[in-house]
Coordinates of C-alpha atoms in Angstrom, one line a residue:
Chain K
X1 CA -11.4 4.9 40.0
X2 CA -13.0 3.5 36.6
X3 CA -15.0 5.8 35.0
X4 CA -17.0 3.2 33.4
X5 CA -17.7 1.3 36.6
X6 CA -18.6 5.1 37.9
X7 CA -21.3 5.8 35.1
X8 CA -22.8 2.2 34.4
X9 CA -25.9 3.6 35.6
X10 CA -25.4 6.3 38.3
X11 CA -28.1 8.6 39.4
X12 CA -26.8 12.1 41.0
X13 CA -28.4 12.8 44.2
X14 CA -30.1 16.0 44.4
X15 CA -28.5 18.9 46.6
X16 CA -30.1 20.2 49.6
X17 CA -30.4 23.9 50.5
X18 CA -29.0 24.5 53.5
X19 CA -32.2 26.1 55.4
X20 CA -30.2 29.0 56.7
X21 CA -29.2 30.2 53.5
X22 CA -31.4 32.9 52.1
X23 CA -29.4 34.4 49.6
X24 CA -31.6 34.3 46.6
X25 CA -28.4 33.4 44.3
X26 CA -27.1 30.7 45.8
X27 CA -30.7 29.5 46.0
X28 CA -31.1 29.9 42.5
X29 CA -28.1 28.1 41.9
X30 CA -29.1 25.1 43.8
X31 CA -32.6 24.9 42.1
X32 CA -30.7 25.0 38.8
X33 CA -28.0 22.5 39.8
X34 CA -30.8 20.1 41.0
X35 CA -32.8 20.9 37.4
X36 CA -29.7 19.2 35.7
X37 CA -29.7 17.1 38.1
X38 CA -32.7 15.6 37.2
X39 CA -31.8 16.2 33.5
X40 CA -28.5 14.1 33.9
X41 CA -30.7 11.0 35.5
X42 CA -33.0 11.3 32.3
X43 CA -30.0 11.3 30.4
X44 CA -30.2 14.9 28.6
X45 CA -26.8 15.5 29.0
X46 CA -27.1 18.7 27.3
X47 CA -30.0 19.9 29.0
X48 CA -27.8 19.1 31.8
X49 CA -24.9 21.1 30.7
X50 CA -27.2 24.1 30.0
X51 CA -28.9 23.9 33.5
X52 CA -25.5 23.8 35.6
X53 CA -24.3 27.0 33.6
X54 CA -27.2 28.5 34.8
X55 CA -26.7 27.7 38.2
X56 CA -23.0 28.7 37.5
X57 CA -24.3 31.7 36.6
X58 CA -25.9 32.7 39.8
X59 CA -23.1 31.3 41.8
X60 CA -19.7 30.6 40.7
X61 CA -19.0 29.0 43.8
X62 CA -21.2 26.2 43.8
X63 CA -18.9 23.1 43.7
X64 CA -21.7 20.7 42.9
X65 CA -22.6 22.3 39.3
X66 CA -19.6 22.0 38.2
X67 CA -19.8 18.5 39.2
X68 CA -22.7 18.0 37.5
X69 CA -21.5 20.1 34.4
X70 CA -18.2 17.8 34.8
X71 CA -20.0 14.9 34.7
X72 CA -22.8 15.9 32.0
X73 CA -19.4 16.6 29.6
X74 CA -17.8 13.1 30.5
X75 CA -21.2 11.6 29.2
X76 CA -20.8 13.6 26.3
X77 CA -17.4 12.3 25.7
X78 CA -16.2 15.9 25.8
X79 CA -13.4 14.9 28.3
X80 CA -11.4 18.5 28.2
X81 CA -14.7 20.5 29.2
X82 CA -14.4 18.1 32.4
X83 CA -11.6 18.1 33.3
X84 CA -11.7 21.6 33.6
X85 CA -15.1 21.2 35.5
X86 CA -13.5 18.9 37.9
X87 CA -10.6 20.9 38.3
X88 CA -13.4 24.0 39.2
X89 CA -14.8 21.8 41.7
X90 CA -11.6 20.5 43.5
X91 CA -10.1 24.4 43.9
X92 CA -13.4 24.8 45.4
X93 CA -13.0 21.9 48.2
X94 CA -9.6 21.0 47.7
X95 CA -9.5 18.2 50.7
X96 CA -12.0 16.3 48.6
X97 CA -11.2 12.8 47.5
X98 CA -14.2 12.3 45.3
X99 CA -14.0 15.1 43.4
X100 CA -9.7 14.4 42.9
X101 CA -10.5 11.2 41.8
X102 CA -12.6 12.0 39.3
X103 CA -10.4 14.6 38.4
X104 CA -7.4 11.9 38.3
X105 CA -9.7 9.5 36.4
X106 CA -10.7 12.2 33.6
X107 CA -7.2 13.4 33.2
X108 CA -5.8 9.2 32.3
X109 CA -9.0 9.4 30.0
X110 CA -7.8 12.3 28.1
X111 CA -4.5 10.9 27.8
X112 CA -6.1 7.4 26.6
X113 CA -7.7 9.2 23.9
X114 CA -4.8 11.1 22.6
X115 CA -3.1 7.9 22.0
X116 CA -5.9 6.6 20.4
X117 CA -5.9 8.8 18.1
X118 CA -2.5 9.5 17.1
X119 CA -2.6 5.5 16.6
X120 CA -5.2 6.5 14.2
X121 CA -3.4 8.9 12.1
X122 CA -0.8 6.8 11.9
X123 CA 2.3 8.3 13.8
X124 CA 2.7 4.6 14.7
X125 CA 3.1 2.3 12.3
X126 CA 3.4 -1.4 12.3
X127 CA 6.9 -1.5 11.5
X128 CA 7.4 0.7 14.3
X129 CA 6.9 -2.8 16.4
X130 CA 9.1 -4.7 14.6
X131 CA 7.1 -8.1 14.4
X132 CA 7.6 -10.1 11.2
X133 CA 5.2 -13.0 10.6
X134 CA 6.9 -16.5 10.3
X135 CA 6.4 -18.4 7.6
X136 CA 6.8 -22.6 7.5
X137 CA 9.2 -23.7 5.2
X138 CA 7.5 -26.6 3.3
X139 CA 10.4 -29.4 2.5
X140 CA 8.9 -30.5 -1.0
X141 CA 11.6 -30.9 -3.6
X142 CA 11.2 -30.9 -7.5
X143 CA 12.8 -32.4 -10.0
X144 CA 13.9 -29.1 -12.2
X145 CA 15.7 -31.4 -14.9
X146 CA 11.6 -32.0 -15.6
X147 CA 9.9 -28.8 -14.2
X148 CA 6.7 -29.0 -15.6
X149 CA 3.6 -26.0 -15.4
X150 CA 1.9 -28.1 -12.5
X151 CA 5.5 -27.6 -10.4
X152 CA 4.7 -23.9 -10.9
X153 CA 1.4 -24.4 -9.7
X154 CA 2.5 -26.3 -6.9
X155 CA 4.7 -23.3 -6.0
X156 CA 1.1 -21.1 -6.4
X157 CA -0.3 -23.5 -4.0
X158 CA 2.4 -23.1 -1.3
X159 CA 2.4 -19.5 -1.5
X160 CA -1.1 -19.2 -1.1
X161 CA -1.1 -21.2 2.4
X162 CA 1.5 -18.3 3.5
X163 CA 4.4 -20.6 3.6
X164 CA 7.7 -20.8 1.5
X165 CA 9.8 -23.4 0.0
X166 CA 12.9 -23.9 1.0
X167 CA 16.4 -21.9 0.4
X168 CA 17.4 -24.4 -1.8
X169 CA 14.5 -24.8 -4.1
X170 CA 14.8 -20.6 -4.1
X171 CA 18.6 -21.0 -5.3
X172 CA 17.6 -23.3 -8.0
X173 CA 14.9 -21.0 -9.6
X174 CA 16.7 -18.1 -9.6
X175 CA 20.0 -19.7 -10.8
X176 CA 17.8 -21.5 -13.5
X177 CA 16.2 -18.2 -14.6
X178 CA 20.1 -16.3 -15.0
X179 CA 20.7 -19.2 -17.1
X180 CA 17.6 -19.0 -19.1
X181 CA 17.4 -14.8 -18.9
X182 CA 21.4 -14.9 -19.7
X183 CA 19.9 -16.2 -23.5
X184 CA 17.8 -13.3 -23.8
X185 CA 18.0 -9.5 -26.0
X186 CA 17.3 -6.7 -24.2
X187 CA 14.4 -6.4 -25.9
X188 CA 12.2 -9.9 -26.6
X189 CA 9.6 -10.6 -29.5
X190 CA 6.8 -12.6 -29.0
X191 CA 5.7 -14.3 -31.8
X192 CA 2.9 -16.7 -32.7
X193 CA 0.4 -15.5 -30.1
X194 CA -3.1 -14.4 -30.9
X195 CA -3.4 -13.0 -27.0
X196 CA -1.3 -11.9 -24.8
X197 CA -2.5 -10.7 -21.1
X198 CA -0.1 -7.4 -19.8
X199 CA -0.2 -7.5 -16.1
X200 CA 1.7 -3.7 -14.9
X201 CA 2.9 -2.9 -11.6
X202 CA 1.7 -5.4 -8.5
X203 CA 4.3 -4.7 -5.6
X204 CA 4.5 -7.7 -3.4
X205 CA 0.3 -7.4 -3.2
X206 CA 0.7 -11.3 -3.8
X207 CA -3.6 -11.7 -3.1
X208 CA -4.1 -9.5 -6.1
X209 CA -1.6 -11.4 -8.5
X210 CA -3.2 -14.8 -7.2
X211 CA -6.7 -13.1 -7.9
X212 CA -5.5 -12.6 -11.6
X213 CA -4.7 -16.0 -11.9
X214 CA -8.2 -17.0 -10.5
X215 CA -9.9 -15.0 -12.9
X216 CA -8.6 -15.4 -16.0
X217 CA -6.4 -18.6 -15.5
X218 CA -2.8 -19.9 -14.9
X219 CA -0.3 -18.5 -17.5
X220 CA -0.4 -21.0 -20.7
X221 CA 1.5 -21.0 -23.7
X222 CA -1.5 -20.1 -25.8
X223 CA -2.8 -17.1 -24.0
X224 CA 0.4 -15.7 -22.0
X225 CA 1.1 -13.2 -19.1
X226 CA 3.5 -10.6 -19.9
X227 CA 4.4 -8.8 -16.1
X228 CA 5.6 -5.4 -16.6
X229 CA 8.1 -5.0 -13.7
X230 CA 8.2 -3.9 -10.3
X231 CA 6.9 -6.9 -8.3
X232 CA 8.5 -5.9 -5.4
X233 CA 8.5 -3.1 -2.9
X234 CA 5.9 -1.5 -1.0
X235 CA 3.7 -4.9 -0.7
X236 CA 4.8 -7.6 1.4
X237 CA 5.1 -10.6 -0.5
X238 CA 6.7 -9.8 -3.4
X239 CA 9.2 -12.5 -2.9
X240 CA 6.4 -14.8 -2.9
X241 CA 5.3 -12.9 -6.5
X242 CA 8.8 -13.2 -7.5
X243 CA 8.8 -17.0 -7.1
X244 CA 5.9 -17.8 -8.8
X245 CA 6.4 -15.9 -11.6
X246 CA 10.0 -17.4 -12.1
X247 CA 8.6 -20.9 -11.2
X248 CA 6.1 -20.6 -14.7
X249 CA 9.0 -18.8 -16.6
X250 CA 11.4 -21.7 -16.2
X251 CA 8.5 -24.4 -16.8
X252 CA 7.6 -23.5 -20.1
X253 CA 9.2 -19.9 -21.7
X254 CA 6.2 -19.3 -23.5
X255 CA 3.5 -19.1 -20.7
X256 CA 5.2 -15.9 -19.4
X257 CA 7.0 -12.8 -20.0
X258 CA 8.9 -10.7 -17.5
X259 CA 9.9 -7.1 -18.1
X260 CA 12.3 -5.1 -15.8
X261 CA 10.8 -2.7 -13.9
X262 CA 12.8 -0.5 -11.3
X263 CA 12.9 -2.3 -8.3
X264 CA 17.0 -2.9 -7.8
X265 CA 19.3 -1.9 -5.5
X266 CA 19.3 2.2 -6.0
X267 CA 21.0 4.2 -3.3
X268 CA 19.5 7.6 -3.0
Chain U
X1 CA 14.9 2.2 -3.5
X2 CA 14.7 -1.6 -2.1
X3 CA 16.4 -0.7 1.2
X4 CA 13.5 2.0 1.7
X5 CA 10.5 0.0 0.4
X6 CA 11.5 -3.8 1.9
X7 CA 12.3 -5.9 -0.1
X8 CA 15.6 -6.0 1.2
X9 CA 14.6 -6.7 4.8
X10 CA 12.0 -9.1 3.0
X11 CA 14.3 -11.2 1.9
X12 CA 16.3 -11.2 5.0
X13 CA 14.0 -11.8 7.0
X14 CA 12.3 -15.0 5.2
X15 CA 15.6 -16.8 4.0
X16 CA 18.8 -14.1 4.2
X17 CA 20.6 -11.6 2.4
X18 CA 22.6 -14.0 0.1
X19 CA 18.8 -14.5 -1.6
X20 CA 18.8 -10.2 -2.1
X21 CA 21.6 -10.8 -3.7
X22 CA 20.8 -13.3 -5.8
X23 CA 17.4 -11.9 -6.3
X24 CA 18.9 -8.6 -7.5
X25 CA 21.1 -10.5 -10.1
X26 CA 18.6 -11.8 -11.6
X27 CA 16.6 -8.4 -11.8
X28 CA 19.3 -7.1 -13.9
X29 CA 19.7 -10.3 -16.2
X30 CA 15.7 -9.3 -17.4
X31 CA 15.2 -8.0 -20.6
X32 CA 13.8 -4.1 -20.4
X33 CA 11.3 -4.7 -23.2
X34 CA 8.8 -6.8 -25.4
X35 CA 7.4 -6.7 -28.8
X36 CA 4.6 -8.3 -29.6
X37 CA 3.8 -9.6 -32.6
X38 CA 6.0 -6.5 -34.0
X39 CA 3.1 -4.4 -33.2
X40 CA 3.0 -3.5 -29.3
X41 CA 6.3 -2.2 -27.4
X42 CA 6.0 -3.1 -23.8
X43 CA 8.3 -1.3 -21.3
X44 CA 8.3 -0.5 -17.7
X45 CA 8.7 3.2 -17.9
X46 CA 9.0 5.1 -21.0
X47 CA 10.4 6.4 -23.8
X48 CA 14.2 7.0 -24.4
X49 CA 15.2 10.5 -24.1
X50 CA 17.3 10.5 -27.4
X51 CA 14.2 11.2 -29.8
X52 CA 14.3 8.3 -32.9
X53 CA 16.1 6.1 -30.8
X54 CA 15.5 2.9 -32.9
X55 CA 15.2 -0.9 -31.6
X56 CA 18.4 -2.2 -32.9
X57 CA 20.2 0.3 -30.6
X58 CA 18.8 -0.2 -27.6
X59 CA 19.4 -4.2 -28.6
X60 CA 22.7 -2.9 -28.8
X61 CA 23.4 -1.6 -24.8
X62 CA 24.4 -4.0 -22.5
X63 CA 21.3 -4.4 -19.7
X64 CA 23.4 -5.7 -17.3
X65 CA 24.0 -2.7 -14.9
X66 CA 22.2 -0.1 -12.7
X67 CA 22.0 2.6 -15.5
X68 CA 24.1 5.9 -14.9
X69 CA 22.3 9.3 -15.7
X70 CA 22.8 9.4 -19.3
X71 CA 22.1 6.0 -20.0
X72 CA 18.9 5.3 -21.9
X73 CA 17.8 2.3 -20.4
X74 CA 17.1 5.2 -17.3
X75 CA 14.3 7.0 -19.2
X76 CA 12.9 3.3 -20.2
X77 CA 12.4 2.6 -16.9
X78 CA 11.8 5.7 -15.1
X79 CA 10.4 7.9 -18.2
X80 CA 6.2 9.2 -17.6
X81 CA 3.9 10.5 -20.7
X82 CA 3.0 13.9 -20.7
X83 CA 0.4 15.4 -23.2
X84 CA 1.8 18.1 -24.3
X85 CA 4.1 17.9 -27.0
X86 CA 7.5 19.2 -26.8
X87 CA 10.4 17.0 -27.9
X88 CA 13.1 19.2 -27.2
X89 CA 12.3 20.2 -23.5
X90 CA 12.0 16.1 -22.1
X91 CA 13.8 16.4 -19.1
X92 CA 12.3 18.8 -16.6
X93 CA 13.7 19.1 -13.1
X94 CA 15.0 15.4 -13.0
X95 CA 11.8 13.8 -14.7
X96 CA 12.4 11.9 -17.8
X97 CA 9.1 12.9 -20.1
X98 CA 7.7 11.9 -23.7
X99 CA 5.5 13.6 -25.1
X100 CA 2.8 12.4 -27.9
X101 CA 4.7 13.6 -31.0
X102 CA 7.6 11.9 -29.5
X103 CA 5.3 8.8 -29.2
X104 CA 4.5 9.2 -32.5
X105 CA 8.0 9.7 -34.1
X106 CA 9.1 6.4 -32.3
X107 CA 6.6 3.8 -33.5
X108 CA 6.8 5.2 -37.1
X109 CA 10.5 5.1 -37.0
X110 CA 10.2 1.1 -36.0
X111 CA 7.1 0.6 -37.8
X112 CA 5.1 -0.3 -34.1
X113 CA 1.5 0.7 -33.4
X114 CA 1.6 0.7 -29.8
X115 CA 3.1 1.5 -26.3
X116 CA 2.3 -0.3 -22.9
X117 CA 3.9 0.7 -20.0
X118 CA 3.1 0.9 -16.3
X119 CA 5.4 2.9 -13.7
X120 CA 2.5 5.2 -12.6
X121 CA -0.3 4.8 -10.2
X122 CA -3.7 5.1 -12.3
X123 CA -7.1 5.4 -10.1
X124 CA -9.0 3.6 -12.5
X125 CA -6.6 1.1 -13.4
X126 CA -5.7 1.8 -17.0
X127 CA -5.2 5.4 -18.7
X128 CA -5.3 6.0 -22.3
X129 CA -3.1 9.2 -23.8
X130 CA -1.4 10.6 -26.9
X131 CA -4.7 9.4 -29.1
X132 CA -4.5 5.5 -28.3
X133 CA -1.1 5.4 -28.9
X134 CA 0.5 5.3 -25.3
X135 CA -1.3 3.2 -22.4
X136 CA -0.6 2.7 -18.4
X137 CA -1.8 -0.4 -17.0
X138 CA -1.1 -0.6 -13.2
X139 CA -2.0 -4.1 -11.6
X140 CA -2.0 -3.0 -7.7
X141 CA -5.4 -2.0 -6.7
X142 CA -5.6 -0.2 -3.3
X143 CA -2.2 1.1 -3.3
X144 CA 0.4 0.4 -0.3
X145 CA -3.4 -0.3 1.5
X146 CA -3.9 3.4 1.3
X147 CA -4.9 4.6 -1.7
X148 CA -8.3 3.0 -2.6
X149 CA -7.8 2.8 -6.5
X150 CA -8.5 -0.1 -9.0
X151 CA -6.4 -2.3 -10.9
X152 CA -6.5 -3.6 -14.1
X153 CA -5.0 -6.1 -16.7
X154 CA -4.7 -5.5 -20.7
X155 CA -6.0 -8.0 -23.0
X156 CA -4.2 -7.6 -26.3
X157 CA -5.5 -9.8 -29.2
X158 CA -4.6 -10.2 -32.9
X159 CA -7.0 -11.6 -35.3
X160 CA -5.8 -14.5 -37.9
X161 CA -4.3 -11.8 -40.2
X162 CA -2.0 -10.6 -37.2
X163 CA -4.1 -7.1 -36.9
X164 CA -3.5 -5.8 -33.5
X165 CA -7.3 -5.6 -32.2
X166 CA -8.5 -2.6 -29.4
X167 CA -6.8 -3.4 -26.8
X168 CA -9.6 -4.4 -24.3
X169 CA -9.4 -3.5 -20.3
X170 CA -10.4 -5.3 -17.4
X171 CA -10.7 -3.7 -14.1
X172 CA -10.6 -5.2 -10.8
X173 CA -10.4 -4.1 -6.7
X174 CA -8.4 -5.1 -4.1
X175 CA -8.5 -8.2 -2.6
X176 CA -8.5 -8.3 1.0
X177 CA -4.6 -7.7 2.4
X178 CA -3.8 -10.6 4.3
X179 CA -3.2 -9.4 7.9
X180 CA 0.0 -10.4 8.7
X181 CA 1.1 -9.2 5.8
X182 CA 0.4 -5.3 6.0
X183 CA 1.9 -2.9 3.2
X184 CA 5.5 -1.8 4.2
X185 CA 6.2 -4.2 7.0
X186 CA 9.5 -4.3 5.7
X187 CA 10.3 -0.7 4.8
X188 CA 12.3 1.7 6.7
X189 CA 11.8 4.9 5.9
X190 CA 14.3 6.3 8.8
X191 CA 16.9 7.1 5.8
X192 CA 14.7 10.1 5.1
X193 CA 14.6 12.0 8.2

């Protein structure tokens, strides 16, 4: 049994009293079950809600209020209250199938909603699922003898589609840049520079290092970047940041600087 | 700290290992710092905890290692500014601190006007301590996706007589994380439980 398809637009039919009863209770309780009743099919579910206590009141027998209370709750989202409504109702008639079955129904609805919500304060996360996005390899070569600030940009351009180059255009770069970085002090000066543009931490959050770029240009001899370390970690492409930066550095030295930061190997 | 926070399993998982490898070479073949214009000292972290310790020293160490715990090069990368002074007491309960006189003792003594460094998260992007001398830039806006702070970028200029200029800031958000490519896909944080 859905619970949507069971409230698109349901009206509750009003309770009859029995005409031998003449307990003044119990007819009490009726009156005020029907008065939510016709509070629940103007849609005051709180009016409801108040009503069925009432009739509650005067008769804690009277299955069909906590029905009604039951059901005022569920339109109120307040899927606990009816559960325990329903649950009311069915110790009350225990051979009936409606009243189960909405107590069944309720029950998978409270359990829906605690998922839901731990999903939301993230006791699941997504690496939890272990899906890991495939990226094309595109199969453009360069000539690295000649690697020019366009390559670089190439590189950018690649990147930015969500695809990679290939293994061995990685290998080159990075054995180019121990060749170049083997040349280096442990400290470097940059000289002959009126501006210089000091990028800190980015962590693989490759959209924000491409929205540098976009805003205040591609790394230039003239006006240099100078990254200050840890590229990686945390973000998901910082192999992607990685290449690009080492795909300027070996163009052209000057257009960029690259400082350690802390992201090696560090077992804890 | 790679294992934990991905990049290991990053690179594994869009070429293979050998590329960590070769990746992490290359990490330790960069230089720890840059001076610009013999005016601004750039470094990941911060200060050394040796007070005085001059530039042709730490020219002298060789960079081409994970630093053990005495080692200097740990308290460039992994050193925080704190603003209260107190030279003698750096190292409190594992952190490696500098405080502003040390700041101060260490340009004078290599005749530098300014730090840069980045290593700490900043809300606003930038953060300015021990009277101008000492600046964080951090360049990831929106943290790990979480955290909601901005990033910025410093501009540092010289004018034709080589004066260092203010060092000017600009400030950006986040752009939009590409949804494949969620913070921490790659991490496993299971070593810590």
């Amino acid at each position: 049994m859905d619970l949507g398809a069971l409230f698109a637009n349901q009206k509750i039919k009003y309770c009859e009293i029995p005409p031998a009863e003449t307990n003044e209770n119990k007819i009490m309780s009726i009156l005020y079950t029907n008065r939510s009743i016709t509070h629940f099919n103007l849609n005051k579910y709180r009016d409801a809600a108040i009503d069925a206590t009432r009739g509650l009141y005067s008769d804690i027998t009277n299955k069909e209020a906590f029905i009604v209370r039951g059901k005022a709750s569920l339109k109120m989202r307040n899927f606990e209250s009816a559960y325990n409504d329903f649950i009311e109702a069915l110790k009350l008639d225990p051979q009936s199938k409606y009243i189960f079955q909405l107590s069944n129904s309720t029950y998978y609805k409270i359990k829906e909603e605690t998922v839901l919500n731990e999903i939301k304060t993230t006791k699941y996360s997504i690496s939890n699922y272990q899906y890991y996005p495939l990226q094309r390899k595109v199969e453009k070569e360069f000539d690295f003898d000649a690697f020019s600030i366009n390559d670089a940009k190439e590189i950018c351009k690649i990147v930015q589609k969500f695809e990679l180059p290939t293994k061995e255009v990685v290998y080159e770069i990075l054995q180019r840049m121990c060749n170049l970085l083997n040349l280096l002090p442990n400290i470097v000066h940059i000289d002959d520079v009126k501006e210089v543009i000091v990028v800190g931490d980015t962590h693989g959050q490759l959209q924000d290092v491409l929205n540098i770029f976009k805003m205040f240009g591609y790394p230039t001899p003239e006006r240099p970047y100078l990254f200050n370390g840890d590229f990686v970690d945390r973000g998901s492409q910082g192999l992607e940041i990685l290449l690009i930066l080492f795909a300027f550095k070996i163009a052209d030295e000057r257009c960029i600087y690259i400082n350690r930061g802390n992201q090696y190997v560090f077992l804890i | 700290m790679n294992y934990l926070y991905g990049f290991y399993k990053e690179c594994e998982m869009k070429y293979d290992i050998d590329v960590f490898e070769a990746c992490s070479t290359v990490f330790e073949y960069l230089p720890f710092g840059h001076i610009i214009r013999n005016k601004v000292f750039v470094i990941h972290g911060g200060l050394c905890t040796e007070p005085n310790m001059n530039i042709n020293e730490l020219q002298q160490i060789n960079r081409i290692q994970q630093p053990t715990e005495d080692d200097p090069l740990n308290s460039i990368l992994w050193g925080d500014p704190v603003n209260d002074s107190g030279a003698n007491d750096i190292e409190r309960e594992g952190q490696l601190l500098f405080g502003p006189d040390h700041t101060e003792s260490f340009l004078k003594e290599n005749n530098l006007e300014l730090i840069i460094r980045s290593h700490q998260l900043v809300n606003e992007g930038y953060k300015v301590q021990h009277n101008g001398k000492c600046i964080t830039v951090f360049s990831a806006p929106n943290y790990v996706g979480k955290v909601g702070n901005d990033g910025s970028i410093a501009f540092v200029k010289f004018d034709d007589q080589g004066n260092l200029l203010p060092v000017e800031f600009k400030v950006f958000k986040a752009m939009p994380i590409p949804f494949d490519f969620q913070p921490m896909i790659y991490a496993d944080l299971s070593i810590l439980k």
